[in-house]
Tab-separated table of C-alpha atoms in Angstrom:
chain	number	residue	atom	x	y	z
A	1	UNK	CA	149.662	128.615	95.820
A	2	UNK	CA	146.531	127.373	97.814
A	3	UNK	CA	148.170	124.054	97.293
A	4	UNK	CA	150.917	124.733	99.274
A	5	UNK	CA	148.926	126.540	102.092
A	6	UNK	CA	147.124	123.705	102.272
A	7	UNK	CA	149.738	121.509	102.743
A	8	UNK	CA	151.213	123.530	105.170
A	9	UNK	CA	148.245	123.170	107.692
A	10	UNK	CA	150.031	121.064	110.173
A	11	UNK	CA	149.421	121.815	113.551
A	12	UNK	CA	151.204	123.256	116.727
A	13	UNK	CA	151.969	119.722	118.577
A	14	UNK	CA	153.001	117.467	114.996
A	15	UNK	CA	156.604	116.658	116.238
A	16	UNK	CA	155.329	116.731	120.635
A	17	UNK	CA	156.159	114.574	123.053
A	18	UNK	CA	152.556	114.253	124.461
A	19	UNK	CA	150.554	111.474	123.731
A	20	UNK	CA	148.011	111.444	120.963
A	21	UNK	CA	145.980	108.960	118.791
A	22	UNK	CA	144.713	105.661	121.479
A	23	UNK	CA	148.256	106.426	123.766
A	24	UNK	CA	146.507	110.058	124.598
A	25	UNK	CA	143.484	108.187	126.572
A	26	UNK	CA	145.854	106.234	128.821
A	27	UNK	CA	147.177	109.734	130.151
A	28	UNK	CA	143.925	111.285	130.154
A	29	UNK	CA	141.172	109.088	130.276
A	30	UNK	CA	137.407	109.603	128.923
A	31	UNK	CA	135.321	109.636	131.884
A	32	UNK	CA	133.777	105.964	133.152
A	33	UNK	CA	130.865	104.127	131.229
A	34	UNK	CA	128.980	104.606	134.891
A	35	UNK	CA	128.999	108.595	134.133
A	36	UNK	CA	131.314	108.981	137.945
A	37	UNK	CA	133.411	111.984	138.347
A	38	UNK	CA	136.738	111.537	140.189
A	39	UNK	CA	137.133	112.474	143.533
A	40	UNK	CA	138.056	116.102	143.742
A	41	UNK	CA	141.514	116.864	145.215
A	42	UNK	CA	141.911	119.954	147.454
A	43	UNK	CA	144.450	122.325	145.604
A	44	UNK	CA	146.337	125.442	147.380
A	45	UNK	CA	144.086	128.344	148.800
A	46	UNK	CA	140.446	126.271	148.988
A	47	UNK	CA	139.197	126.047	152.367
A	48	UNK	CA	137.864	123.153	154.592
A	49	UNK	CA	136.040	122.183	157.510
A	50	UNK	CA	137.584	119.808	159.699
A	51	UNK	CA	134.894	118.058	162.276
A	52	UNK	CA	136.181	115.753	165.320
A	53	UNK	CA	133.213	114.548	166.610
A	54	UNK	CA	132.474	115.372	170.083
A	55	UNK	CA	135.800	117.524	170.096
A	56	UNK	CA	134.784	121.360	169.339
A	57	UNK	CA	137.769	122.572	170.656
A	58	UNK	CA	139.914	120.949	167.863
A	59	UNK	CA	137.253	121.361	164.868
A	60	UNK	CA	137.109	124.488	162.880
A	61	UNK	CA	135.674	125.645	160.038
A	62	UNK	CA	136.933	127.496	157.090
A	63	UNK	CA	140.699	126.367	157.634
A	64	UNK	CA	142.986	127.920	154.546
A	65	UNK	CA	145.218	125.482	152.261
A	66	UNK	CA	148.204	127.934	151.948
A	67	UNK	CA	150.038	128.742	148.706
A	68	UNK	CA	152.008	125.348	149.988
A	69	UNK	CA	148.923	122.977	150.410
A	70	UNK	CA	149.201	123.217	153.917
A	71	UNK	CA	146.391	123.714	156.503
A	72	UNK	CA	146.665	124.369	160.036
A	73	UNK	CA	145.148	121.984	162.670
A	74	UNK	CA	145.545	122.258	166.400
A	75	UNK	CA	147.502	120.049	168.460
A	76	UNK	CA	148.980	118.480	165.484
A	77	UNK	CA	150.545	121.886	163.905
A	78	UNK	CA	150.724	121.810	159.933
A	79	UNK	CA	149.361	119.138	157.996
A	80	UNK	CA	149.714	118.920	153.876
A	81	UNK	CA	146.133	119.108	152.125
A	82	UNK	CA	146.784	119.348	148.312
A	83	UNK	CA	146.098	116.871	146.418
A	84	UNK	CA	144.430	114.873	149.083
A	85	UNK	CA	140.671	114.133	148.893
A	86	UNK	CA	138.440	114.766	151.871
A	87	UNK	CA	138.455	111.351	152.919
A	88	UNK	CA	142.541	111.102	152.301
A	89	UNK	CA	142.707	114.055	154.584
A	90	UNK	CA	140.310	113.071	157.314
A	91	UNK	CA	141.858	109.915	157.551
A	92	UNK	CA	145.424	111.274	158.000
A	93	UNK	CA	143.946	113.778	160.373
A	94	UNK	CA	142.443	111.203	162.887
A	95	UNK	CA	145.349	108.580	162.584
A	96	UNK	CA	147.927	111.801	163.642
A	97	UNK	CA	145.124	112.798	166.482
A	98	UNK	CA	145.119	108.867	167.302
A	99	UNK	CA	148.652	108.126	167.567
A	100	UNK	CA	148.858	110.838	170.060
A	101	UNK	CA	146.189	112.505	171.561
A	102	UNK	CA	142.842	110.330	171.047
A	103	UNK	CA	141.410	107.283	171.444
A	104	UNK	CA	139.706	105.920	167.943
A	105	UNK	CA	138.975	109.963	166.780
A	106	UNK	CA	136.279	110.507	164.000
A	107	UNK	CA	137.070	112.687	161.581
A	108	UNK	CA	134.883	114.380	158.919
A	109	UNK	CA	136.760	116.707	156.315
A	110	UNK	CA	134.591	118.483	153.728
A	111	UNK	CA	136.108	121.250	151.279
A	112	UNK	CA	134.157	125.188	152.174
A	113	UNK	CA	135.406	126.666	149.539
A	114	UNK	CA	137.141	125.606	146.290
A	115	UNK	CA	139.741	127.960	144.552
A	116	UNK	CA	141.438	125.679	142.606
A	117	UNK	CA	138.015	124.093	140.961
A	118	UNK	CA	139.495	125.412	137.274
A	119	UNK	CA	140.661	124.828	133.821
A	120	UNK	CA	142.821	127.199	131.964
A	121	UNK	CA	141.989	127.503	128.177
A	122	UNK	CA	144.283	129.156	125.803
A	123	UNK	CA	145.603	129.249	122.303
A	124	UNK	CA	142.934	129.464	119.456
A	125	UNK	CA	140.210	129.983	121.103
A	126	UNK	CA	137.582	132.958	121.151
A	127	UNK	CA	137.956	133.545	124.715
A	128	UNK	CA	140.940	132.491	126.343
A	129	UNK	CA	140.911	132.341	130.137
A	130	UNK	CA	140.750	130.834	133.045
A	131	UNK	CA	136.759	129.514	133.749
A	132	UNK	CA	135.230	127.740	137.059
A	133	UNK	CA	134.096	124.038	136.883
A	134	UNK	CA	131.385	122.138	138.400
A	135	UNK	CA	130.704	118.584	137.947
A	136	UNK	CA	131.914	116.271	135.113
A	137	UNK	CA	133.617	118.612	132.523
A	138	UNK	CA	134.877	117.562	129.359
A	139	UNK	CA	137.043	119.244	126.484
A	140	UNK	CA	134.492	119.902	124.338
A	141	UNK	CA	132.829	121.761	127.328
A	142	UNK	CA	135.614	123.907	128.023
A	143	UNK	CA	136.204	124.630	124.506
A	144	UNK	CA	132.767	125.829	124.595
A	145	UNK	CA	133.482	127.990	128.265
A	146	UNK	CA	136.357	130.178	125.904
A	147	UNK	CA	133.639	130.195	123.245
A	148	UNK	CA	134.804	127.534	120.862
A	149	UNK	CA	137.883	127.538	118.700
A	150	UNK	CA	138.774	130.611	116.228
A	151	UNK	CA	139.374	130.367	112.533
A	152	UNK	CA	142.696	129.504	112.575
A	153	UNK	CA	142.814	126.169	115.032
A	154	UNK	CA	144.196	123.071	114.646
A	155	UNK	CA	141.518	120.484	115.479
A	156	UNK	CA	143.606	118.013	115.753
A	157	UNK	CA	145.944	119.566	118.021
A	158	UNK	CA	144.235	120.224	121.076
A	159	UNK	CA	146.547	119.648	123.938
A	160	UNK	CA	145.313	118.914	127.699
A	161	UNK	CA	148.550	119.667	130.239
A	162	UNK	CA	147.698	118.373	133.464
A	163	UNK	CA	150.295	117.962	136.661
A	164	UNK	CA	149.976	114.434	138.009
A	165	UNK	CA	151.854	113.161	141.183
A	166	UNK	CA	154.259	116.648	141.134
A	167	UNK	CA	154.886	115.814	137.453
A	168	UNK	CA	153.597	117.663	134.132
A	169	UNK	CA	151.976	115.371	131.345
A	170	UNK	CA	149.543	115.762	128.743
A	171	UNK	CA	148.118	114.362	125.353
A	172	UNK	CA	147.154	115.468	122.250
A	173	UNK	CA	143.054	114.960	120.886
A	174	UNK	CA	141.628	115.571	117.663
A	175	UNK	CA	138.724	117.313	118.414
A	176	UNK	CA	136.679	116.606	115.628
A	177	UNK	CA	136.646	112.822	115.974
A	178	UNK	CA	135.814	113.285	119.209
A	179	UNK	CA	132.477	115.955	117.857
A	180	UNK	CA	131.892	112.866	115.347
A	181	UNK	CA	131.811	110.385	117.759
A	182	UNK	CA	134.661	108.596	116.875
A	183	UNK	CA	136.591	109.183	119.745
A	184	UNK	CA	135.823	109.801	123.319
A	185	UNK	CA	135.472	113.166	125.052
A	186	UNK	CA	138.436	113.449	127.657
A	187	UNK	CA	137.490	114.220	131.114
A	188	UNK	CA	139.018	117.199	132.367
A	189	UNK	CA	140.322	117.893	136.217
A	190	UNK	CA	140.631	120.817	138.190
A	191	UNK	CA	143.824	122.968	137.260
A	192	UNK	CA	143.889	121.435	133.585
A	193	UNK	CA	145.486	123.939	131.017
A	194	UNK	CA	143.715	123.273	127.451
A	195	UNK	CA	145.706	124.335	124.548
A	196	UNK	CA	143.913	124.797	121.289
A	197	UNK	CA	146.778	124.657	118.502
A	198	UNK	CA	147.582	127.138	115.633
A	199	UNK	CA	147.201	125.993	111.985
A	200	UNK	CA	149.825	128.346	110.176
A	201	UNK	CA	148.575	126.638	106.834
A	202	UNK	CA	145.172	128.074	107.969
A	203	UNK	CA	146.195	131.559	108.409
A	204	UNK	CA	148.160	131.978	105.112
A	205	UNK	CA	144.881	130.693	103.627
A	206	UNK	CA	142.898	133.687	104.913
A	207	UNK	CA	145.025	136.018	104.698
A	208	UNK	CA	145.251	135.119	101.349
A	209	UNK	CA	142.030	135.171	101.019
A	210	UNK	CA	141.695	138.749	102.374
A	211	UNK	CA	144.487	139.545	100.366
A	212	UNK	CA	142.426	138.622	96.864
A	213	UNK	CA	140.034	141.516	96.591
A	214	UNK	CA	143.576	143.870	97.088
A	215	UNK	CA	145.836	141.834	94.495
A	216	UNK	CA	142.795	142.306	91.857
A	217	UNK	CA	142.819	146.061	91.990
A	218	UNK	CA	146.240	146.139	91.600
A	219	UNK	CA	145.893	143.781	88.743
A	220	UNK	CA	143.800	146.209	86.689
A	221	UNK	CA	147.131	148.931	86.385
């Protein structure tokens, strides 16, 4: 019997489309040698500051990306934020202010307030939820945010879902090469959904286990 639980222990993404083994790097890379983060992107309902120098009237602070990615500016009406960086949206801001209005505007955007500065972690985990980032994050650090992985994970199913250019992707990692060192730890973006698989092989084991004590009582009638 354990034989066959054992064998059964495959894990939640065997037959997925996502990427795994070397492929999985390619769609979500391990962050650069140099230790840089990527750029953050400003996601729906963060906030920014936008600063034309020498031009109070048009700078504000505080501006709202809407549930569309949109933000507000004057003279120029609505302008789309999300998934822009700062610099991406400063630069859009002062050539739309230049073709019209201004003569060589400088623009400064910074991001107030982050909302969307997140990764979601579910499945077989301790803690599933959704936990604030700061900095370089990895997947073994938000695996430790949700309190590392329960009893019955797959460790070699540990999906990473990410949208990318209005699509969804993802890969598959095996998290305990990447503990041993044998693989890379993934860097994670804002709005990343983790997704610790479920070994059914694993279960059956301890239930079985649990089980035991019960099965020898009723052995002794």
């Amino acid at each position: 019997m354990a034989t066959a639980v054992l064998a059964g222990c495959s894990g939640s993404f065997g037959h997925s489309p996502l990427a795994q083994g070397p492929e999985a790097y390619k769609v979500i890379p391990a962050p650069d040698d140099d230790g840089s983060v990527p750029e953050y992107r400003i996601g729906p309902l963060d906030s920014v500051d936008v600063t034309v120098f020498q031009e109070a009237d048009i700078s504000a602070k505080g501006i709202p990306v809407d549930a569309a990615g949109d933000i507000a500016m004057p003279l120029i009406g609505r302008v789309h934020a999300a998934g822009k960086t700062s610099v991406e949206l400063a630069e859009y801001v002062a050539h739309q202010l230049g073709e019209r209005y201004y003569v060589n505007p400088q623009v400064t955007v910074t991001v107030a307030s982050s909302v969307s500065q997140r990764v979601t972690v579910e499945g077989q985990v301790t803690e599933p939820g959704i936990y604030p980032i700061h900095g370089a994050t990895t997947l073994l650090d938000a695996i430790a945010l949700a309190k590392g992985e329960t009893e019955n994970a797959a460790y070699r199913q540990v999906a990473i879902v990410r949208i990318q250019n209005g699509k969804r992707t993802g890969a598959v990692f095996d998290i305990r090469r990447v503990r041993r060192g044998e693989d890379k730890d993934p860097q994670l973006l804002p709005r990343d959904v983790i997704i610790v698989g479920h070994s059914t092989g694993k279960q059956m084991w301890h239930d079985l286990l649990r089980a035991a004590p019960l099965l020898n009582v009723f052995a002794q009638f």
